[in-house]
PDB file of C-alpha atoms and ligand atoms in Angstrom:
ATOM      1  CA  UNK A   1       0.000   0.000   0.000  1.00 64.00           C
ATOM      2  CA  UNK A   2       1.606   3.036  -1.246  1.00 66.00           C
ATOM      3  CA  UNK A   3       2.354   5.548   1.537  1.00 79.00           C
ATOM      4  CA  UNK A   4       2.417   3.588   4.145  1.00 87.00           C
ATOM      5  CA  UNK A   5       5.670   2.385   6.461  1.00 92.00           C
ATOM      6  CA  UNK A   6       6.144  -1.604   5.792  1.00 94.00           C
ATOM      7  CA  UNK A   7       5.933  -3.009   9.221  1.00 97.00           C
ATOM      8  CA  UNK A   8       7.008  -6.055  10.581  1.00 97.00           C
ATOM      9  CA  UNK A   9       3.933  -8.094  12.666  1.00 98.00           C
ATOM     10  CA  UNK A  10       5.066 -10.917  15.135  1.00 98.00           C
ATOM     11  CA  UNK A  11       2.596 -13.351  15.876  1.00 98.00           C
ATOM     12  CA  UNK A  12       3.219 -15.305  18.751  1.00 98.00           C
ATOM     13  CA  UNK A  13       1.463 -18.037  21.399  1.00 96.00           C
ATOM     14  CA  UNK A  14       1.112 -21.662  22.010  1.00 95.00           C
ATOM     15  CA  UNK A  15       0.542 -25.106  19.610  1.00 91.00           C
ATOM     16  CA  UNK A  16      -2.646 -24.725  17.518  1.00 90.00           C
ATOM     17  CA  UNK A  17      -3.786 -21.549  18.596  1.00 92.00           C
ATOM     18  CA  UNK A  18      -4.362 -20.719  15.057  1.00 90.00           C
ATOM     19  CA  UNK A  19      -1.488 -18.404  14.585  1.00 94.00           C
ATOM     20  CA  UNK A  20      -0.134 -19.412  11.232  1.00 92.00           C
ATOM     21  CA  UNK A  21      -3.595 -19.600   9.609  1.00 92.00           C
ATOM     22  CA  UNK A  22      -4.101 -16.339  10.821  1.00 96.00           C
ATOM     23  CA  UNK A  23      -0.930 -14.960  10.213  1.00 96.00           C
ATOM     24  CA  UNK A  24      -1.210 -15.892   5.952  1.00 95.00           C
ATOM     25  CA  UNK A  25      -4.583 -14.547   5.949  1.00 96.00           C
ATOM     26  CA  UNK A  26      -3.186 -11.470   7.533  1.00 97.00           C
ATOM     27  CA  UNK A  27      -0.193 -11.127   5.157  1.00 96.00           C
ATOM     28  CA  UNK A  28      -2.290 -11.834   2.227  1.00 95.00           C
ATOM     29  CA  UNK A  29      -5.218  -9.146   3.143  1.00 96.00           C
ATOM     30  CA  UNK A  30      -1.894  -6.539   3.668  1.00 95.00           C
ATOM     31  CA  UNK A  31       0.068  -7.925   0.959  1.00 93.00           C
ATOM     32  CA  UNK A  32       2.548  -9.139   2.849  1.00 95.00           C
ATOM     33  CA  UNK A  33       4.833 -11.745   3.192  1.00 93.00           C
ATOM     34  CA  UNK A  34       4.211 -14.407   5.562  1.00 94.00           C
ATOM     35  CA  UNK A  35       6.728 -16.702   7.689  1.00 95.00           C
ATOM     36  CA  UNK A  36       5.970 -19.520   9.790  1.00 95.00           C
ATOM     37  CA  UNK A  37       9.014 -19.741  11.976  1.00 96.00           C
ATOM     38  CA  UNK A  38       8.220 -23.100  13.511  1.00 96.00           C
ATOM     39  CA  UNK A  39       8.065 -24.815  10.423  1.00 96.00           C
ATOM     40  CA  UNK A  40      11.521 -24.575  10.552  1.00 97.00           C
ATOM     41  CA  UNK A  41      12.085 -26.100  13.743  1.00 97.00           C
ATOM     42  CA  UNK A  42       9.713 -28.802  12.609  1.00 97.00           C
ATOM     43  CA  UNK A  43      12.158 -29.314   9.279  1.00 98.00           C
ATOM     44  CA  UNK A  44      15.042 -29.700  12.060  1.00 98.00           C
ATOM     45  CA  UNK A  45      13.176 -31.945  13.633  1.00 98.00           C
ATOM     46  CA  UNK A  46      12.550 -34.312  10.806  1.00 98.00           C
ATOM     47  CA  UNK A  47      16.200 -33.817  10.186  1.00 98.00           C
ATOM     48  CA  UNK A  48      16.939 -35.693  13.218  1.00 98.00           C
ATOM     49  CA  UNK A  49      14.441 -38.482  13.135  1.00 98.00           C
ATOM     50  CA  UNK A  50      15.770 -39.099   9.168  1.00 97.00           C
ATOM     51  CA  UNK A  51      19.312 -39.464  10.891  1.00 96.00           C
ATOM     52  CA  UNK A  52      17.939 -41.596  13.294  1.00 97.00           C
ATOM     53  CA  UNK A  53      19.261 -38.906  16.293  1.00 97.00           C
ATOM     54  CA  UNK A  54      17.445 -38.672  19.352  1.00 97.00           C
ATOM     55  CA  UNK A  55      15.478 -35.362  19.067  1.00 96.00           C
ATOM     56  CA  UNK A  56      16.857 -34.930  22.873  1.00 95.00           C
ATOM     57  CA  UNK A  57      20.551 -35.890  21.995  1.00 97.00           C
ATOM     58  CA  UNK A  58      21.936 -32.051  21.805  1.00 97.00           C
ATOM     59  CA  UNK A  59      25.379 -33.755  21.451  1.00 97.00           C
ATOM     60  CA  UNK A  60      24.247 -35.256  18.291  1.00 97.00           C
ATOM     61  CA  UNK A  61      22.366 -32.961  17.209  1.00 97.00           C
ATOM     62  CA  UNK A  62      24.731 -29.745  17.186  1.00 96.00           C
ATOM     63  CA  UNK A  63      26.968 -30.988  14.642  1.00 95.00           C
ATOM     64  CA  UNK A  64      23.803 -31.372  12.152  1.00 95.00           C
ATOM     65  CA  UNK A  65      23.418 -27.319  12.375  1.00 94.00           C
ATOM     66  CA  UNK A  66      26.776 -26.519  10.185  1.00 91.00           C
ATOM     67  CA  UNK A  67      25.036 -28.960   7.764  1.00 95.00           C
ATOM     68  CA  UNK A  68      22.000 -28.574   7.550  1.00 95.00           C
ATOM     69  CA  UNK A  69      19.999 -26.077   4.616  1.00 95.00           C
ATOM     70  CA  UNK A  70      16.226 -25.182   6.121  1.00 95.00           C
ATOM     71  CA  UNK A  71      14.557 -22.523   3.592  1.00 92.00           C
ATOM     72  CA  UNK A  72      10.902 -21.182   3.497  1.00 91.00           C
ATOM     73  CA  UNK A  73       9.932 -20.184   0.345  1.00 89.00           C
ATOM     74  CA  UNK A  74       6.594 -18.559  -0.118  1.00 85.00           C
ATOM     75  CA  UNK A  75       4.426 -19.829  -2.557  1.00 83.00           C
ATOM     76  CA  UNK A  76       1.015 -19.199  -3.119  1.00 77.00           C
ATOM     77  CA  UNK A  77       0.116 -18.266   0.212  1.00 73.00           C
ATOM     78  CA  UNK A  78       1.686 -20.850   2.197  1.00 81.00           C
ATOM     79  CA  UNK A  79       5.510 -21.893   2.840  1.00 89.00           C
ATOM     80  CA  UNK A  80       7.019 -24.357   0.672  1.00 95.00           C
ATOM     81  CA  UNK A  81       9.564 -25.787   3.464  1.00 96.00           C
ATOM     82  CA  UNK A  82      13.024 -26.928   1.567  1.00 97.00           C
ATOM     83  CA  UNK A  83      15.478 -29.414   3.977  1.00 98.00           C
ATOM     84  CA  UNK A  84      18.603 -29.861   2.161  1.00 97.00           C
ATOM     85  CA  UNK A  85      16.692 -28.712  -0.767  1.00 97.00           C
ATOM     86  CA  UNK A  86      13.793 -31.099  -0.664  1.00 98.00           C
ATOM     87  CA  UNK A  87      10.099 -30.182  -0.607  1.00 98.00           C
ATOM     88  CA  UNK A  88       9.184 -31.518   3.204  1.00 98.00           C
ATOM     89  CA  UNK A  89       6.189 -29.548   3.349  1.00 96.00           C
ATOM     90  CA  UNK A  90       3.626 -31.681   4.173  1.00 93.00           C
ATOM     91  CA  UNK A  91       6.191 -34.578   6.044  1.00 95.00           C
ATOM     92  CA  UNK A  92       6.581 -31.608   8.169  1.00 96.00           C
ATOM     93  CA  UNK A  93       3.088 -31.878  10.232  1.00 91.00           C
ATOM     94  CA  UNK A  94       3.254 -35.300  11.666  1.00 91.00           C
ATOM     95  CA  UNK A  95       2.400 -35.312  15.521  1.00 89.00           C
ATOM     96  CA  UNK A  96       5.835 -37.083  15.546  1.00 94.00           C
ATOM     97  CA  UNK A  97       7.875 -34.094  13.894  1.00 96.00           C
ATOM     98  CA  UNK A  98       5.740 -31.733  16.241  1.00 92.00           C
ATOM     99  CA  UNK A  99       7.331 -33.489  19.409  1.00 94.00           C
ATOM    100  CA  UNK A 100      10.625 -33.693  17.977  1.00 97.00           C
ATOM    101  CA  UNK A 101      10.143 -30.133  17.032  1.00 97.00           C
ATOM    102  CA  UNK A 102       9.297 -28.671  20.271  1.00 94.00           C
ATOM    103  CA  UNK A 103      12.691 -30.580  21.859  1.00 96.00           C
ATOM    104  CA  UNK A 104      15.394 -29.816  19.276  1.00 97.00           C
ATOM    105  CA  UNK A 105      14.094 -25.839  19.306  1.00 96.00           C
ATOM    106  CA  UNK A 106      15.382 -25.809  23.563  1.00 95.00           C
ATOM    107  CA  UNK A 107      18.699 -26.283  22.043  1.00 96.00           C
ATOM    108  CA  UNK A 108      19.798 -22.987  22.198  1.00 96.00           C
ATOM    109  CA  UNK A 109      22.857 -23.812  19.165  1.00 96.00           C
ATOM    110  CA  UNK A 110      19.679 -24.607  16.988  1.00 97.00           C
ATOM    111  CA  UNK A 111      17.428 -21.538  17.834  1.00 96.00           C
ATOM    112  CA  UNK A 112      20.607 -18.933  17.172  1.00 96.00           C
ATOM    113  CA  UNK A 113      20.913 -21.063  13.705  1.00 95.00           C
ATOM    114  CA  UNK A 114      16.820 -20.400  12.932  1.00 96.00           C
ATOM    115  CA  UNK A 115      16.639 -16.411  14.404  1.00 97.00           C
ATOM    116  CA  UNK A 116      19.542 -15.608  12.246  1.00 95.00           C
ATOM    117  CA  UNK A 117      17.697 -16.829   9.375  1.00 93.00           C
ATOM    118  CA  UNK A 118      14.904 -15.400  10.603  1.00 95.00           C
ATOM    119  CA  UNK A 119      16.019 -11.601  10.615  1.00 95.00           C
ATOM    120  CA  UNK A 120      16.994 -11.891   7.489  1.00 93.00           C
ATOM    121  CA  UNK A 121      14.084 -12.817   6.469  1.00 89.00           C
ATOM    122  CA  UNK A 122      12.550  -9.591   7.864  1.00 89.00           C
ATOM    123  CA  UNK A 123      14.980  -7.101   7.784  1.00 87.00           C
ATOM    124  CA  UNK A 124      13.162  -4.831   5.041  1.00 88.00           C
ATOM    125  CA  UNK A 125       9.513  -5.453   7.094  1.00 90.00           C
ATOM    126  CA  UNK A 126       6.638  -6.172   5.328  1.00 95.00           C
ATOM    127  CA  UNK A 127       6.306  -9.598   7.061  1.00 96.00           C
ATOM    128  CA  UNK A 128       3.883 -11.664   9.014  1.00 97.00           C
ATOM    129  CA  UNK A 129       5.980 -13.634  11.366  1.00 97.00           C
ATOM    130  CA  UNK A 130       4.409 -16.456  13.627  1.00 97.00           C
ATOM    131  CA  UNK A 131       6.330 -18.874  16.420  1.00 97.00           C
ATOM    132  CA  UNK A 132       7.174 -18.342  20.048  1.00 96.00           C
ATOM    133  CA  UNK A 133       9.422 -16.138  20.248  1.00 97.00           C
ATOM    134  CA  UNK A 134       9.203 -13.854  17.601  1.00 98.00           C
ATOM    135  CA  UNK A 135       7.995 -10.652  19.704  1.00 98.00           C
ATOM    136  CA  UNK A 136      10.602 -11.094  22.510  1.00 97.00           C
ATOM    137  CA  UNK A 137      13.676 -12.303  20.882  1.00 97.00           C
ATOM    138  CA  UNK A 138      13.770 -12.438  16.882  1.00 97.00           C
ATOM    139  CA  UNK A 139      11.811  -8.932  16.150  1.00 98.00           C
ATOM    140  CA  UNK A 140      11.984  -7.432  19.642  1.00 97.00           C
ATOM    141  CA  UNK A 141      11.168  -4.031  17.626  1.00 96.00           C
ATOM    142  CA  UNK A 142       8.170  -5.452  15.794  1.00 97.00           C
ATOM    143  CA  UNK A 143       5.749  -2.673  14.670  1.00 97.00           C
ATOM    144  CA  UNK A 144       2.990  -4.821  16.036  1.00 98.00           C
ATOM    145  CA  UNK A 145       3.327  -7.714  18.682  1.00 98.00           C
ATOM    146  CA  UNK A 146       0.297 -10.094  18.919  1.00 98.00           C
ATOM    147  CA  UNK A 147       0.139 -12.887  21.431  1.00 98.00           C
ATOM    148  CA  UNK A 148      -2.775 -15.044  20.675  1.00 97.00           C
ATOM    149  CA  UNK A 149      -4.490 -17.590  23.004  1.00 96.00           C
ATOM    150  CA  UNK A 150      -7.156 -20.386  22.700  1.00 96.00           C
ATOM    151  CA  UNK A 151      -8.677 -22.755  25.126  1.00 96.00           C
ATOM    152  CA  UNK A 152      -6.468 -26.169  25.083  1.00 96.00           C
ATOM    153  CA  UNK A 153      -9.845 -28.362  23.776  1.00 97.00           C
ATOM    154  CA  UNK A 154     -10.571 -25.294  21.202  1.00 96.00           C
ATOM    155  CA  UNK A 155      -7.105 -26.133  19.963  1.00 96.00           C
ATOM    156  CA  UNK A 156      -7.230 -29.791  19.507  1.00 96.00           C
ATOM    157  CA  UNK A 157     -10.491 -29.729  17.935  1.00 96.00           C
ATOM    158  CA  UNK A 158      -8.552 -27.436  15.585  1.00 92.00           C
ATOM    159  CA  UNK A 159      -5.728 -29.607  14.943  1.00 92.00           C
ATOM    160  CA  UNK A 160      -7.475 -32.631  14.717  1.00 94.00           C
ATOM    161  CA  UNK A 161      -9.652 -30.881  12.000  1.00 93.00           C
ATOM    162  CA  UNK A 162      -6.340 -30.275  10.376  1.00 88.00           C
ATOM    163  CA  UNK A 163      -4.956 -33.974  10.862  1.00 89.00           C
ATOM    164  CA  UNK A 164      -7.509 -35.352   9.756  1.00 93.00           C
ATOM    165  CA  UNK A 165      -7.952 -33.344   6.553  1.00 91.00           C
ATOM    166  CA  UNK A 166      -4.193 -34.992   5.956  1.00 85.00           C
ATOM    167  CA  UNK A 167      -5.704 -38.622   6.717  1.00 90.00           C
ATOM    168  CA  UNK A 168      -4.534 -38.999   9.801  1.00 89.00           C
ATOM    169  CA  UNK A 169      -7.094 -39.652  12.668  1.00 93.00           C
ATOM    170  CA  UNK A 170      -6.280 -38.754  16.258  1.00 93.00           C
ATOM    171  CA  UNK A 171      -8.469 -38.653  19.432  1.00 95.00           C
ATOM    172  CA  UNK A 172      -9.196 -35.514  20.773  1.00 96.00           C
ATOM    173  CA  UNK A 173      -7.940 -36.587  24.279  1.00 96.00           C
ATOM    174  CA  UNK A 174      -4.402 -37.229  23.111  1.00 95.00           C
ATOM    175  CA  UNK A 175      -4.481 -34.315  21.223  1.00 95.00           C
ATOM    176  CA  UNK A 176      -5.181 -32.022  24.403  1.00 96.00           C
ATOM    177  CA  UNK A 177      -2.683 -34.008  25.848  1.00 96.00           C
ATOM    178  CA  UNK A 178      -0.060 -33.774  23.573  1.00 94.00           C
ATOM    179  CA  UNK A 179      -0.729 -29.814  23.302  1.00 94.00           C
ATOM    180  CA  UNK A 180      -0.395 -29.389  26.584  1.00 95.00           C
ATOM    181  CA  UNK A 181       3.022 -31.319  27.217  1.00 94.00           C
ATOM    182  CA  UNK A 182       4.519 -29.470  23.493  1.00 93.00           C
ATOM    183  CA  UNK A 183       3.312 -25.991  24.986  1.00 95.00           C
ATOM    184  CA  UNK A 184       4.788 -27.046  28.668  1.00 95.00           C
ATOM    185  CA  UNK A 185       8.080 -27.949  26.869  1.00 94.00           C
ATOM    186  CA  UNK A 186       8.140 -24.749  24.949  1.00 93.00           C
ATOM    187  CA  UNK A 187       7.543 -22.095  27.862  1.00 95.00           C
ATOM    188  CA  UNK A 188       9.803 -23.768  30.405  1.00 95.00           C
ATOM    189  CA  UNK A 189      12.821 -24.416  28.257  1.00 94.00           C
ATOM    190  CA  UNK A 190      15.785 -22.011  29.509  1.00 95.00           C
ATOM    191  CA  UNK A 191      16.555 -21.170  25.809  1.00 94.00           C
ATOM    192  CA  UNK A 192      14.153 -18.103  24.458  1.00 93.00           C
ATOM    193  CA  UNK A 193      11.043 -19.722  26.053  1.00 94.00           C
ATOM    194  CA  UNK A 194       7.226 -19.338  24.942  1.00 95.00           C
ATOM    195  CA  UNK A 195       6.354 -15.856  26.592  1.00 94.00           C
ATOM    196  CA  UNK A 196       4.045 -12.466  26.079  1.00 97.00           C
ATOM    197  CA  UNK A 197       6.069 -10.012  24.753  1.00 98.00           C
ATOM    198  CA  UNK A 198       5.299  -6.788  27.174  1.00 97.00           C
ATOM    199  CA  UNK A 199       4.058  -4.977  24.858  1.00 98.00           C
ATOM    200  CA  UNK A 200       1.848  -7.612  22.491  1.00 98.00           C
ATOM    201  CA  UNK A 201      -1.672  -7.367  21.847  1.00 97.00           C
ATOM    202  CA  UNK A 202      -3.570 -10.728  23.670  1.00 97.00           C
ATOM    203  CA  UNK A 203      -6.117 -12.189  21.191  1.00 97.00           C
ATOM    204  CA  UNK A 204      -8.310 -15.275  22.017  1.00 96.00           C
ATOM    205  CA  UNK A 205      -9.236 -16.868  19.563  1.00 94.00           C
ATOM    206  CA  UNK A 206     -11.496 -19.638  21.732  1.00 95.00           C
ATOM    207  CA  UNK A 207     -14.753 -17.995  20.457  1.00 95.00           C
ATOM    208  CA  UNK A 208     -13.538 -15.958  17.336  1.00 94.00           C
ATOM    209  CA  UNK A 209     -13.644 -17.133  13.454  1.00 93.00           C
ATOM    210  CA  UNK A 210     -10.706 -16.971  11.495  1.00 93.00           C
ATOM    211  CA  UNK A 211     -12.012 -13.795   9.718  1.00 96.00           C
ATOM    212  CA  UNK A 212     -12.418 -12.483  13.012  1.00 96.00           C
ATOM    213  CA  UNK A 213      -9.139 -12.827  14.129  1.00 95.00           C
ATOM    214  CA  UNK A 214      -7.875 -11.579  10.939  1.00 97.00           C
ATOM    215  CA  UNK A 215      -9.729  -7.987  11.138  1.00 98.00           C
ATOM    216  CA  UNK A 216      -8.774  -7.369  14.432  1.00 97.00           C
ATOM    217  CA  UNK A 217      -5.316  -8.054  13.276  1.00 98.00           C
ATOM    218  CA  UNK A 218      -4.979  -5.791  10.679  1.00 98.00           C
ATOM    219  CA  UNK A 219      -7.125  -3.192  12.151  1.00 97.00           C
ATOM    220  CA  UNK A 220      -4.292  -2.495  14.407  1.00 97.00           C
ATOM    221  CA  UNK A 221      -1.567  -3.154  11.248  1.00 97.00           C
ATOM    222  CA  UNK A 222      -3.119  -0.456   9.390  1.00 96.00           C
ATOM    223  CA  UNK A 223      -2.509   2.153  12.767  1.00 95.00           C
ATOM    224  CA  UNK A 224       0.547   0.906  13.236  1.00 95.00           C
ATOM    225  CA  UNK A 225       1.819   1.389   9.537  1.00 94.00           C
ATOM    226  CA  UNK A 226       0.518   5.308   9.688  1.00 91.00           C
TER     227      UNK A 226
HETATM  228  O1  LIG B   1       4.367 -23.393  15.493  1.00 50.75           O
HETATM  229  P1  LIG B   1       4.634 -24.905  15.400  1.00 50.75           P
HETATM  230  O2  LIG B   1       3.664 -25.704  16.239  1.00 50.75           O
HETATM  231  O3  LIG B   1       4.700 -25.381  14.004  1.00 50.75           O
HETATM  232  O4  LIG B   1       6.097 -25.098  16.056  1.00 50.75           O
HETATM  233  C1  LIG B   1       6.687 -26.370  16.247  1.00 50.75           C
HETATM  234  C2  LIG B   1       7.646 -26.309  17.433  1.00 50.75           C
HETATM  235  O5  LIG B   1       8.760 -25.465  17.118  1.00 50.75           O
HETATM  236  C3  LIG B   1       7.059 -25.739  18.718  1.00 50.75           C
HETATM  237  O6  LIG B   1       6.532 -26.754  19.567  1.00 50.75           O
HETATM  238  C4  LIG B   1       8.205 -25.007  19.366  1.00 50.75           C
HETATM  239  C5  LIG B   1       9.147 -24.687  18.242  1.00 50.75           C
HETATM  240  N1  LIG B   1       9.170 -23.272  17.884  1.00 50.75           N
HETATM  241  C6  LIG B   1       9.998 -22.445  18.604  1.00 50.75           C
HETATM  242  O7  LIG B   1      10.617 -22.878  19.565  1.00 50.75           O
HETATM  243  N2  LIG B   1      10.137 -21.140  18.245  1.00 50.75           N
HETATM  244  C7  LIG B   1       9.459 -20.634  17.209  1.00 50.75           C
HETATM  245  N3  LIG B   1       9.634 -19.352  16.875  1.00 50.75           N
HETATM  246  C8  LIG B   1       8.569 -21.455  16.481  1.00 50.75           C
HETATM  247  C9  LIG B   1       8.431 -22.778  16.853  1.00 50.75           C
END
């Protein structure tokens, strides 16, 4: 939009609370480019259940880092995730490659790898940006910080909407559970842990449609790029 400062918008909060939907739908309406940050971690992840590494074996997995080629490309609206320059897009969303996921990003080796990336990936704004710690540690000076929320049983209907879309069936019950151990994981880990940004926006999304979520989004884009 001509006129107007390119921002950068962090989107932040725990498993499945419908950031990265939200977050392409926001980019899109402001014609921006959109990043889902913990895709990446998730291609790491696969990286070390393809090696056969423990996901928790830091030893084994810090040598991988110097080797390793993770790229987001955006395509379409969505990422196109590369791993050593292979299309792992969908392999990517496996409740097994969440898990691993979650425990190879508290290696702190592995998240200055990703943030490094990251910034570049922002540094002339315009971008939608969505993980866990995107407002506090990649972008601390995001334009606009949003931390969004959802009940845990909102969020596994959600994902198992999105599973099952994939054909893969899981119970709700495991799902909650599983949510609830990833998100435990990801705000207790020492390394750059799952945390509110002091100065992001809280949006819950428990009782809000997607194109809800979306216009109160870029409402406050469209002040912020002023
Ligand atoms: O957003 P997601 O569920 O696809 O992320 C998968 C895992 O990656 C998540 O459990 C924690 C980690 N992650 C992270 O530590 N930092 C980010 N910025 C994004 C994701």
């Amino acid at each position: 939009m001509p006129g107007l400062k390119k921002i950068i918008i962090a989107i932040d909060g725990p498993a499945a609370s419908g950031k990265s939907t939200t977050a392409k739908a926001v980019a899109r309406a402001l014609g921006y480019l959109h990043m889902d940050s913990g895709a990446m971690y998730r291609a790491m992840g696969l990286k070390a259940l393809q090696a056969g590494i423990d996901p928790l074996d830091a030893v084994r997995i810090r040598p991988l880092i110097g080797v390793t080629s993770i790229k987001l490309q955006p395509s379409d609206g969505f990422n196109v995730v590369f791993l050593d320059n292979i299309d792992v897009t969908n392999q990517i969303r496996t409740p097994a490659v969440s898990n691993a996921a979650s425990v190879v990003s508290s290696i702190p080796e592995v998240r200055v790898f990703m943030v490094n990336e990251q910034r570049a990936l922002g540094a002339t704004g315009g971008i939608v940006m969505d993980g866990r710690d995107i407002g506090t540690v990649v972008f601390p000076n995001a334009e606009l910080k949003v931390f969004m929320i959802a009940d845990p049983r909102e969020r596994a209907r959600r994902r198992q909407k999105e599973l099952a879309e994939k054909g893969i069936k899981i119970d709700e019950d495991v799902l909650v559970a599983e949510l609830l151990e990833r998100d435990n994981r990801d705000s207790t880990r020492s390394a750059s842990p799952l945390r509110k940004a002091d100065d992001a926006v809280v949006l819950d999304t428990t009782a809000l449609t997607i194109q809800q979520q979306v216009d109160a989004i870029v409402l406050r884009a469209m002040e912020r790029m002023k």
